[in-house]
Structure formats: structure tokens, C-alpha cells
Coordinates of C-alpha atoms and ligand atoms in Angstrom, one line a residue:
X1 CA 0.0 0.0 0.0
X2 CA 2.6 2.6 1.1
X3 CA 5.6 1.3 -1.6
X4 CA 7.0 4.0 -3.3
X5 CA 5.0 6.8 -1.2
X6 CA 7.1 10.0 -0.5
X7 CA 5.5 10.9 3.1
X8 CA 6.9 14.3 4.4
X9 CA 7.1 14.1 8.1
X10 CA 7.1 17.1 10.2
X11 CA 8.0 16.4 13.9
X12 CA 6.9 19.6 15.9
X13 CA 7.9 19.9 19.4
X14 CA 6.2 18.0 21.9
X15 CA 7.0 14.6 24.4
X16 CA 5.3 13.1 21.7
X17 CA 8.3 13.6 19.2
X18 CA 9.6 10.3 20.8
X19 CA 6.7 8.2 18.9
X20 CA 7.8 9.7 15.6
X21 CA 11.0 7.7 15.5
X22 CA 8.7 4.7 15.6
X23 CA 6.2 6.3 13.0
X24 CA 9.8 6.5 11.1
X25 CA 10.4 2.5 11.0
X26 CA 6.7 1.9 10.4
X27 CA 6.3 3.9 7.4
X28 CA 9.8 2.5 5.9
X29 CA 8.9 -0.9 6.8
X30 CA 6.0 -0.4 4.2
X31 CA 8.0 0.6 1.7
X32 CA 7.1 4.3 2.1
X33 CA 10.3 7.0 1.9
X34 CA 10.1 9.3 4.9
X35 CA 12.0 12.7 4.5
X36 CA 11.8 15.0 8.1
X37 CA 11.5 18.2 8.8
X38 CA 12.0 18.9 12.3
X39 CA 10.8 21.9 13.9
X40 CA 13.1 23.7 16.4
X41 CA 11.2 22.7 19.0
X42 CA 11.0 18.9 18.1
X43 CA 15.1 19.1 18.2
X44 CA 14.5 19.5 21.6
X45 CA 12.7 16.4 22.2
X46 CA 14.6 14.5 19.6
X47 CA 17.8 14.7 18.2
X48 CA 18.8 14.9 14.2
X49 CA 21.3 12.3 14.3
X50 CA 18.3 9.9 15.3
X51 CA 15.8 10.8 13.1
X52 CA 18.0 11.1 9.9
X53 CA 19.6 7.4 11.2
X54 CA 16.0 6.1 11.3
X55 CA 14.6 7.7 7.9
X56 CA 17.4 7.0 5.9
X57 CA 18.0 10.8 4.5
X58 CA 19.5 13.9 6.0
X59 CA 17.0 16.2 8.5
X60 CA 15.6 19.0 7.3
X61 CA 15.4 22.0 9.5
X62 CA 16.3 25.5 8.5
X63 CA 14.6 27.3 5.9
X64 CA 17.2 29.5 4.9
X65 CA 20.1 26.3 4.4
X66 CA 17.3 25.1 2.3
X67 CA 16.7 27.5 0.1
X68 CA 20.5 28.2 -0.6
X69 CA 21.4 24.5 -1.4
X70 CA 18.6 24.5 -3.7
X71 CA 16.6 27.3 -4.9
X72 CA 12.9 27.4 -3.6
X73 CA 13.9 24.2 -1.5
X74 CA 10.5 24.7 0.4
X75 CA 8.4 24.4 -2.7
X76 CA 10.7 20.9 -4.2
X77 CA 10.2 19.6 -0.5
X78 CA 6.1 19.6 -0.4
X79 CA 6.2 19.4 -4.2
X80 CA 8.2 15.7 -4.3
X81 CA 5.6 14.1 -1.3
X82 CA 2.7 12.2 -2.0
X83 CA 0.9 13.3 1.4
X84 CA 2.4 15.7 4.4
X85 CA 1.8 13.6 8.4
X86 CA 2.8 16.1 11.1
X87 CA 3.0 13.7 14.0
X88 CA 3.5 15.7 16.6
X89 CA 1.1 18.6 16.1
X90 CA 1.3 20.4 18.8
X91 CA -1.3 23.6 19.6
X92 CA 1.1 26.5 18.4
X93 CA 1.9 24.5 15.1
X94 CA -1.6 23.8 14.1
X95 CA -2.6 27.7 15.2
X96 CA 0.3 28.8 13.1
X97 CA -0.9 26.9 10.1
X98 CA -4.5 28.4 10.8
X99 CA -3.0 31.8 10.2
X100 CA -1.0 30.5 7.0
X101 CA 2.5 32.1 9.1
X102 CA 5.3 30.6 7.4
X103 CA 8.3 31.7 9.8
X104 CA 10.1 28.6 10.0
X105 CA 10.8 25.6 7.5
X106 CA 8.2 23.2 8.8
X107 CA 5.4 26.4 8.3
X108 CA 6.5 27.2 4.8
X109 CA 6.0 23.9 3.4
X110 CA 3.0 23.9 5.1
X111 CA 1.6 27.1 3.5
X112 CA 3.4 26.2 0.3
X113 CA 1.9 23.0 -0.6
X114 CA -0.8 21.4 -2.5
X115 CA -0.6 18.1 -1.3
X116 CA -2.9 16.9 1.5
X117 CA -1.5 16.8 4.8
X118 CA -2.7 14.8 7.8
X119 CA -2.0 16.1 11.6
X120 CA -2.0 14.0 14.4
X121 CA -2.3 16.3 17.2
X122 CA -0.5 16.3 20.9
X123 CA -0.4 18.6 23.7
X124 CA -2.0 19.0 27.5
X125 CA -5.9 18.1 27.7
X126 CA -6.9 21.4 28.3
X127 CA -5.0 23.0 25.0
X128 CA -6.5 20.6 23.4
X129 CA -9.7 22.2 24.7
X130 CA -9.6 25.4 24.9
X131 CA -11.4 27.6 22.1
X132 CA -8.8 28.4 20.1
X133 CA -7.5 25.2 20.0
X134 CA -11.5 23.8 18.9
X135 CA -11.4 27.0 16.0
X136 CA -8.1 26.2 14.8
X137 CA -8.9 22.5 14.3
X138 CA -12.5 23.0 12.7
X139 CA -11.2 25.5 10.4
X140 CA -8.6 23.5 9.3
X141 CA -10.9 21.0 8.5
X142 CA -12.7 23.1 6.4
X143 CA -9.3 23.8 4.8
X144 CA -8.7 20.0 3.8
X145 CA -6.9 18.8 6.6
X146 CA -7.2 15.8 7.8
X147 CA -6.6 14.9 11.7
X148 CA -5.9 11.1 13.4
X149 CA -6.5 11.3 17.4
X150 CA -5.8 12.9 20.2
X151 CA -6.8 9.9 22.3
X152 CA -7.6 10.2 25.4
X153 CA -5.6 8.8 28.7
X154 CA -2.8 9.5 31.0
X155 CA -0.8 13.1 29.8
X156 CA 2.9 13.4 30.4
X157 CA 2.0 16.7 32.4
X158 CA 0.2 14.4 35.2
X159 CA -3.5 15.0 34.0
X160 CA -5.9 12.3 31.9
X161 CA -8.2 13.3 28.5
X162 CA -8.0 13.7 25.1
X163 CA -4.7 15.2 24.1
X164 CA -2.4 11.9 24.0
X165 CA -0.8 11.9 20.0
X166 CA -2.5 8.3 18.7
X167 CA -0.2 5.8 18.5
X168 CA 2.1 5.2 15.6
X169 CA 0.1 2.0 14.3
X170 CA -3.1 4.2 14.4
X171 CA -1.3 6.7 12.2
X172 CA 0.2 4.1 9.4
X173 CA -3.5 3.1 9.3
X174 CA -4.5 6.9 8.5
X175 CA -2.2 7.0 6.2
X176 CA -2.9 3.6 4.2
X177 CA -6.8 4.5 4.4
X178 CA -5.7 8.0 3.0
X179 CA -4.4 6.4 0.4
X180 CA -6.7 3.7 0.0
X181 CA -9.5 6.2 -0.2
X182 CA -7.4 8.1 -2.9
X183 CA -6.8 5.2 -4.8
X184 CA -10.3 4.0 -5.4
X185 CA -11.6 8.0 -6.0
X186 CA -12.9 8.5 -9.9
X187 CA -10.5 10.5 -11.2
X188 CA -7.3 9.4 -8.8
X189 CA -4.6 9.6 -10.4
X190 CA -5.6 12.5 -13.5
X191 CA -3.9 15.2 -13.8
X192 CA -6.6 18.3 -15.4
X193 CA -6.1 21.3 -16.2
X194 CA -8.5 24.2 -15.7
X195 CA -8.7 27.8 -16.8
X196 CA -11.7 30.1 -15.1
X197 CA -13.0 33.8 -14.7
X198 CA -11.9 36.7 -16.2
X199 CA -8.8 38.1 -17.9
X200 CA -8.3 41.8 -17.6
X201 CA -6.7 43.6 -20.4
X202 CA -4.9 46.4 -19.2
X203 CA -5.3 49.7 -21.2
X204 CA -3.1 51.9 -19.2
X205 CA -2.2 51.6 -15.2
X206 CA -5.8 52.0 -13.8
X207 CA -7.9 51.0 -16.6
X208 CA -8.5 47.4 -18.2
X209 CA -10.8 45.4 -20.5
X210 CA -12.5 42.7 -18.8
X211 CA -16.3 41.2 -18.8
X212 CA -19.0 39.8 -16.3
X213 CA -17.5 36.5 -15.5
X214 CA -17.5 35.5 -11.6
X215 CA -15.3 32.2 -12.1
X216 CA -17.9 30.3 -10.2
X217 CA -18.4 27.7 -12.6
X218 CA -14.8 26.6 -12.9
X219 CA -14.0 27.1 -9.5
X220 CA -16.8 24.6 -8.8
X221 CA -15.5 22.0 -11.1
X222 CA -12.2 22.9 -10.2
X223 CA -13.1 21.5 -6.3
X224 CA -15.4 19.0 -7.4
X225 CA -12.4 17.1 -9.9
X226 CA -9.9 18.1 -6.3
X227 CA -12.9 15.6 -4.3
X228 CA -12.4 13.3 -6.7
X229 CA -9.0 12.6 -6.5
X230 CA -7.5 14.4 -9.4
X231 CA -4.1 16.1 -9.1
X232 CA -5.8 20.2 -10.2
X233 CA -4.3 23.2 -11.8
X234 CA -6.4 25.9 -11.7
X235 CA -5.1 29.2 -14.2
X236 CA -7.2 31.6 -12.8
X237 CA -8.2 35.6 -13.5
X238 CA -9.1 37.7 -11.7
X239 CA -11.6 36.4 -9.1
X240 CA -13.2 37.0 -5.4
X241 CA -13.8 33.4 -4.8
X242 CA -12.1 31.5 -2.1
X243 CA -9.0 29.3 -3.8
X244 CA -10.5 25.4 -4.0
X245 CA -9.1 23.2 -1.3
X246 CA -6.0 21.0 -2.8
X247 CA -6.2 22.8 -6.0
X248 CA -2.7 24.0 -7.6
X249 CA -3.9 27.6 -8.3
X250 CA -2.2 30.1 -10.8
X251 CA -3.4 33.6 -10.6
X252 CA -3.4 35.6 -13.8
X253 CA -4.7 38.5 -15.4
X254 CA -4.3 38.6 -19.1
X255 CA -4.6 36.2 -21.7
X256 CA -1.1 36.0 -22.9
X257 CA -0.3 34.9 -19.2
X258 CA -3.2 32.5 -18.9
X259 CA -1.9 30.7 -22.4
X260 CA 1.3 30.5 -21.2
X261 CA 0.4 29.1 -17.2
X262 CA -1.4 26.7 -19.6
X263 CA 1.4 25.8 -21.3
X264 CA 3.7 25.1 -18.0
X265 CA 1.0 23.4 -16.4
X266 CA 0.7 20.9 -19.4
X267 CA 1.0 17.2 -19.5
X268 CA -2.7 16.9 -18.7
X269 CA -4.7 14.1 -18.9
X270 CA -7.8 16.6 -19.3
X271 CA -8.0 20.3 -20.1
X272 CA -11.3 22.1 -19.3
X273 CA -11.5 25.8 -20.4
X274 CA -14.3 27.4 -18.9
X275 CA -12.8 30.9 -18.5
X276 CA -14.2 34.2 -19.8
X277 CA -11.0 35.0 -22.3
X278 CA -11.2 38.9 -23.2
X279 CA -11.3 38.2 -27.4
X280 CA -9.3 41.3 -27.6
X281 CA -6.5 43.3 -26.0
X282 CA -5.0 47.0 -26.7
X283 CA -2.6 46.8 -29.4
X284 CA -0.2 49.0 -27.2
X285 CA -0.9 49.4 -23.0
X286 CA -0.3 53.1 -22.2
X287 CA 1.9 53.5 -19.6
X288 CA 0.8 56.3 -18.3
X289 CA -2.7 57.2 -17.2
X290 CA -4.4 58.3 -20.2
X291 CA -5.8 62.1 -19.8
X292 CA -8.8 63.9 -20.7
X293 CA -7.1 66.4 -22.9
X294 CA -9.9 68.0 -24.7
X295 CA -9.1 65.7 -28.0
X296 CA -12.3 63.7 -27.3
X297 CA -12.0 60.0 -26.4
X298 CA -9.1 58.1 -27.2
X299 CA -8.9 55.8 -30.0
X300 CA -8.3 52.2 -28.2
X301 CA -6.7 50.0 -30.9
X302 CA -7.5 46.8 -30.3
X303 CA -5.5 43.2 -31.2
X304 CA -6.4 39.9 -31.2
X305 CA -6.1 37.9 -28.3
X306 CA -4.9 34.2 -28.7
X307 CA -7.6 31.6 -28.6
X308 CA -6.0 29.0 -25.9
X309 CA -8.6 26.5 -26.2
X310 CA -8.1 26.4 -29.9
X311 CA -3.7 26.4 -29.6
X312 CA -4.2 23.4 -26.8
X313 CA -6.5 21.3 -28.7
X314 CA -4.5 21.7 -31.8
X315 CA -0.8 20.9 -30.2
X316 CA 0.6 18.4 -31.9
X317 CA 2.6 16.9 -29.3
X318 CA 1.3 16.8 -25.7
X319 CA -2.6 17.4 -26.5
X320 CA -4.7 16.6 -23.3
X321 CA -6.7 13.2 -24.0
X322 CA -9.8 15.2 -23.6
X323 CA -10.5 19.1 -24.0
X324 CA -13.4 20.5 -23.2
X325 CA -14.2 23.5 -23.9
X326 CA -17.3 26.2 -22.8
X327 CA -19.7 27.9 -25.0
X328 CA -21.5 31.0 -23.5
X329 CA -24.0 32.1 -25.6
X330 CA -26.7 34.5 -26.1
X331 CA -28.6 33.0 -28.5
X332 CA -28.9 30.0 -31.6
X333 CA -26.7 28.3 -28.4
X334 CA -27.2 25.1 -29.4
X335 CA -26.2 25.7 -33.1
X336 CA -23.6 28.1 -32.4
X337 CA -22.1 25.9 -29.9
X338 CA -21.8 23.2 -32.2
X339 CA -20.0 25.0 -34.8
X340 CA -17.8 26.4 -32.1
X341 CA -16.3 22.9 -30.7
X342 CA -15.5 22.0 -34.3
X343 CA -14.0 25.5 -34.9
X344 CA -12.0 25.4 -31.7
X345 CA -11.0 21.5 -32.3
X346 CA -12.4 20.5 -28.4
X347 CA -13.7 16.7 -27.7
X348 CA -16.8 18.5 -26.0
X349 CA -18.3 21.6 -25.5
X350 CA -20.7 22.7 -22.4
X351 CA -23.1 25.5 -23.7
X352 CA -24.8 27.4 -21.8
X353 CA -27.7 30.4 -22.5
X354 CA -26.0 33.8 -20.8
X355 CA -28.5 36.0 -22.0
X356 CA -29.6 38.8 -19.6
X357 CA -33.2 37.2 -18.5
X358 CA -31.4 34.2 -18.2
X359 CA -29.3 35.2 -14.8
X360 CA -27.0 33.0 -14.9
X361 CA -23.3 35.2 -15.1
X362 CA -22.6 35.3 -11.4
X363 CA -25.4 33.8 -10.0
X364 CA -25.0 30.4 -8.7
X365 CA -27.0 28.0 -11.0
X366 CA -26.6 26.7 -14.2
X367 CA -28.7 25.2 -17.3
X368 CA -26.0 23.6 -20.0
X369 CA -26.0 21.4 -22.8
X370 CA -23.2 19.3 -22.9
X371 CA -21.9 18.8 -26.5
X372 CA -19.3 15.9 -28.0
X373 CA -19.3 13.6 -31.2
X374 CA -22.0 11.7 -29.8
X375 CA -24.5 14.5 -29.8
X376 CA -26.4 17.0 -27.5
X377 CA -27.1 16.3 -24.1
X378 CA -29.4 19.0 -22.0
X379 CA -28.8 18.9 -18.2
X380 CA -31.7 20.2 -16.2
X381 CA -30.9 23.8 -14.0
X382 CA -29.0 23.2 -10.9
X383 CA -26.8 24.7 -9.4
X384 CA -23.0 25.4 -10.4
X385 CA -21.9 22.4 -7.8
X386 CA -24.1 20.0 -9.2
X387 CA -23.3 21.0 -12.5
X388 CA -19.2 20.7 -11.6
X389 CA -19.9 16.8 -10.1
X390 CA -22.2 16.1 -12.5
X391 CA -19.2 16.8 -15.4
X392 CA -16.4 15.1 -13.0
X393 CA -18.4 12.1 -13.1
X394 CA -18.8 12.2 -17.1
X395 CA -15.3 12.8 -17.4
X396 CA -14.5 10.0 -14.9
X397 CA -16.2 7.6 -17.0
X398 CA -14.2 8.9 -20.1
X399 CA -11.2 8.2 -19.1
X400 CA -12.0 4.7 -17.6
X401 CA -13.4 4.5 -21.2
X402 CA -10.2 5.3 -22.8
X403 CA -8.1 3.5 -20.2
X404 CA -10.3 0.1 -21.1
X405 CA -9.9 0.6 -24.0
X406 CA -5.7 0.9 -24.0
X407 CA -5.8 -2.5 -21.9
Ligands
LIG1 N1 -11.4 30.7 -25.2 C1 -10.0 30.7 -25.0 N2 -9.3 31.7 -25.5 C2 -9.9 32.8 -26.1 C3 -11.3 32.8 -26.2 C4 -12.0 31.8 -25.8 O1 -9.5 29.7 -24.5 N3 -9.1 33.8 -26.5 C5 -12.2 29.5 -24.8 C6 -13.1 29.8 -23.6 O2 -12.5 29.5 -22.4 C7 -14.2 28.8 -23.9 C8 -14.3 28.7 -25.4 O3 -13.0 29.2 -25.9 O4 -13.9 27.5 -23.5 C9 -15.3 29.6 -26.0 O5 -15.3 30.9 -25.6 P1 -16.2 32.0 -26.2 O6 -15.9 33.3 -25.6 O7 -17.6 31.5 -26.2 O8 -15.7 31.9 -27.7 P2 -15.1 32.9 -28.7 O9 -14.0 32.2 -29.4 O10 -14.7 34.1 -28.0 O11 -16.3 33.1 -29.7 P3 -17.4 34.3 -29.7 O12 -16.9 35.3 -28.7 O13 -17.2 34.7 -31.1 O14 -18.7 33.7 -29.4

């Protein structure tokens, strides 16, 4: 279950730091590779020499040796594991990560990462209790993170409840159902890549082109593809949604920039461009504020922007199995989104009517058709959510479709 899995483990420092050695030898046992970062205070519970001796590689623990042996050595640390344990979190750790604080090595991986990360907590009964404690952990639950234990019993501070870190058995179990779980999701194991919102298209420093879209569509399918297991990159413009939880999210804000985040982001099993893409951009951005000077209005030249949809399902080398591709239109939708996925080159198209008694640009349900080879399907209003699952699972049985079909 755990062969080959890159498990970052963070010791942070509490009594409970001793267990971790043993976490160490379990995880290895299994086949798993365990590279540490150890907090300042977990150095003072256990010592480097131990931890590296047990796991096999060197001990990570400053930031800043990190980042000069290897630029950006945060982001290759959280970017190489397959899921982040910190076994011991203590209170200040978890509150830290709360408030996305990234003062110390263990912290910045932390707030760098997109990979899900599983705390087993550990400190006195009534940290553990105390409302601060109770907000951290519930909103970091909200944020993704997953938690094994505390359990209760005897404390090393003389007093009995729940604040004990669970044993190191219970957390290899965590782990192997984390993966487990992962494993049998529908789209474990895809890699998609998603554009949504606007792009802004600046005319000079305050001014830009840009149109009604709110992002909420993509967004949605952007955290419904993350549930299902699928490894996301979201190239965003300009929004003010929440980011997705364990979504890799790129902000932009022209077009130029969303093609080329596109390009980076690419191999992709699945490409799904549901952003607003300004058609057109100033020939030449002012770079100066442009002034009323009594000439009348300015004359905005205007150049075309590039169609990424079109230039990713036309690559050559490295197209995405499947591209979809979105059609908002405000009226023949059906028609003229059936002339657009052939235009654009797409495997399917999801139309959808955005004319003004229609509602739907910003608000937060949806009627589309969805549109491949095999004809027109009409999907019933609901709302963005449903729409995003409802697309996952369709693309879900796609690529168990295409991966049948390559056995
Ligand atoms: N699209 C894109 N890049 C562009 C324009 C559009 O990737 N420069 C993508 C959108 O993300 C969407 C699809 O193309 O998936 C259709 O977008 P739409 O604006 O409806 O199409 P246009 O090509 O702009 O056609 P028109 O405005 O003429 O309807």
C-alpha cells in the first residue's frame, strides 16, 4: 500500500516527538520514503542524528540552508511528497498553520503545498480544549486537513483526557486509508487542467478590458475534480472566490499569461477551459494614465487575443486526451455551440444560454448542454456544484473509457 510513497514528516515539538522515531520504521517498513523536517522545538525532544539514522535521508530544518542548497527548497520539499503527516502537532503548530505564518521551514511547506497533509495532534488536555485550540482545528478541516487522534488517557503533564498523540500504528492506518481512499476515487490519479473567470486587459495603469464573469463555474469544477482525487491546476483571473481546497492555483490576469500558465501546467490528462477569455487586447498598454485632454475620447486600438482553447487542442505533441471547452452564448446556443467545438478543435463543448433574462453570469446555478461527437445532451438547472460533479463524473467515465480501452 505505502511502496513507493514520499511521506513528508514534520516532527513539531512536543513529548510526543519520541513516537515519531517509531512512526519512522513503520512507514519505511511499508516501503514508504520518509523525509523529516524537524521543527526547532521537536530538536528539543529528539535529536537529528536519530531521526535522519531512522529515515534513511538527511534532517531538514532551517529554511534558509534550504533554500540556498537549492533554490525554492520549500516548494521541491512539499512538491516531491505524496501526502504531508505532522505527527506531533502540537497547539502552536496547528494555530500557526491556521493563520498560513510561514516563519520557519516546517510552516512554509506547510503554506506552500498542495498536497494533503494529515495532523495527528499532541499537547496537555486542556489545550487541546480550549477555544482556540476547537477554532483552529474546525477551520482547518474546512481547509482540507485531515486529523488522526488525540486519544484520550494518562498526559505526560500528570492529567488524563484527550490530548495523548494516537499511536504510531493508528497513524500508518490513516495514512494507508488516506491512500486507500485516494486510490479507489474516480479521477485518482488524473492530472486536469482548468482555466476560469476573467482576464483583464490592461489599457493603461488603472484602466482594463474585462467582462461579467464571476469564475464560479470553474471554481466549482475545479473543487469537485480536487474531491475526486484528481491532481488540479487551476489558471485563474481575476476572481473573489475563495481558492478550491487542494487545487494547484495560478493567478493571472491577461490572456497572454493565462496561455502560457497553460502551457507550463501541461502534461494533462484533461483540459477544461471554462474561463471568460477577453477576445481582444490594446494593441499598445499606455503606460501612463491616459488624460482627458480636450481631443475627445481616445482611439483604443485593439488586437487579437490568442484563442487557448483552440492552440491546446491543436498541439501536436502533448494534447490533453480530452479538452473541453465552454460555449456561452446568447442566443442560436445550441447551433452556435456546435459549430464552435468544431471551430476550436475540443472533444466537448458545455453550452450554456447567458442571456440577460437568463441570470446565470454570477449567480449560482446553471442550465448547460453538454456537446461531443455523440451529440447533444441538456442537463436540467441546478446549481454550479451539481453541474461541476455532474461533469467530473462524465469525465470519470471517459477516461476509464479510454483507459479500457488501451488494456
Ligand atoms: N477561449 C479561449 N481563449 C480565447 C477565447 C475563448 O480559451 N481567447 C475559450 C473559452 O475559455 C471557452 C471557449 O473558448 O472555453 C469559447 O469561448 P467563447 O468566448 O464562447 O468563444 P469565442 O471564441 O470568444 O467566440 P465568440 O466570442 O465569437 O462567441
Amino acid at each position: 500500500m505505502l511502496d513507493g510513497k514520499r511521506i513528508l514528516l514534520i516532527i513539531s515539538g512536543g513529548i510526543a516527538a519520541y513516537k515519531a522515531l517509531e512512526l519512522i520504521r513503520r512507514l519505511r517498513e511499508r516501503g514508504a520514503s520518509v523525509p523529516v523536517v524537524l521543527t526547532a522545538g521537536g530538536s528539543n525532544f529528539v535529536t537529528s542524528l536519530s531521526v535522519a539514522a531512522l529515515a534513511g535521508e538527511t534532517v531538514h530544518g532551517d529554511l534558509f540552508d534550504l533554500t540556498r542548497e537549492s533554490e525554492m527548497g520549500h516548494i521541491q520539499l512539499s512538491r516531491d511528497a505524496d501526502l504531508i503527516v505532522i505527527a506531533p502537532a502540537t497547539a502552536d503548530i496547528l494555530a500557526r498553520m491556521n493563520c498560513g505564518l510561514a516563519h520557519d521551514l516546517a510552516t512554509t511547506v506547510l503554506l506552500a503545498t498542495d498536497k494533503p497533509v494529515l495532523a495527528a495532534p499532541a499537547m496537555n488536555v486542556r489545550m487541546w480544549q480550549h477555544v482556540a485550540t476547537r477554532r483552529n482545528v474546525a477551520d482547518l478541516r474546512r481547509d482540507g486537513v485531515s486529523f488522526v487522534g488525540p486519544n484520550d488517557g494518562d498526559m505526560a503533564c500528570g492529567e488524563f483526557g484527550p490530548g495523548r498523540m494516537a499511536e504510531p500504528d493508528e497513524i500508518v492506518t490513516a495514512i494507508e486509508n488516506h491512500f486507500q481512499a485516494t486510490h479507489e476515487l474516480p479521477l485518482a490519479g488524473a492530472r486536469m487542467l482548468l482555466t476560469a473567470g476573467p482576464t483583464h486587459e490592461p489599457i493603461d495603469p488603472v484602466r482594463y478590458i474585462a467582462n461579467r464573469s464571476s469564475g464560479k463555474q470553474g471554481y466549482a469544477i475545479a473543487a469537485a475534480a480536487a474531491r475526486a482525487g484528481a491532481d488540479v491546476t487551476l489558471v485563474s483571473g481575476p476572481v473573489t472566490l475563495d481558492p478550491p481546497a487542494g487545487v494547484n492555483l495560478v493567478n493571472v490576469q491577461t490572456a497572454d499569461e493565462m496561455l502560457e500558465a497553460c502551457n507550463r501546467a501541461l502534461p494533462a490528462d484533461v483540459a477544461i477551459f471554462s474561463a471568460a477569455v477577453a477576445d481582444w487586447k490594446t494593441a499598445a498598454q499606455s503606460d501612463n494614465k491616459i488624460k482627458k485632454d480636450g481631443g475627445g475620447p481616445p482611439g483604443l486600438a485593439l488586437t487579437e487575443n490568442p484563442d487557448i482553447l483552440r492552440t491546446i487542442s491543436c498541439l501536436e505533441h502533448g494534447r490533453p486526451g480530452l479538452v473541453v471547452g465552454f460555449a456561452a452564448e446568447t442566443e442560436n446556443v445550441l447551433e452556435n455551440a456546435t459549430a464552435k467545438r468544431l471551430r476550436k478543435g475540443c472533444d466537448w463543448i458545455v453550452a450554456n444560454d447567458v442571456s440577460p433574462h437568463q441570470g446565470v453570469m454570477g449567480g449560482d446555478s446553471n442550465t448547460v448542454h453538454l456537446i461531443s461527437d455523440g451529440g447533444v445532451e441538456s442537463w436540467p438547472t441546478m446549481t454550479k456544484t451539481d453541474v461541476a460533479d455532474r461533469l467530473v463524473a462524465r469525465l470519470a467515465d471517459a477516461l476509464r473509457g479510454v483507459a479500457n480501452a488501451a488494456r
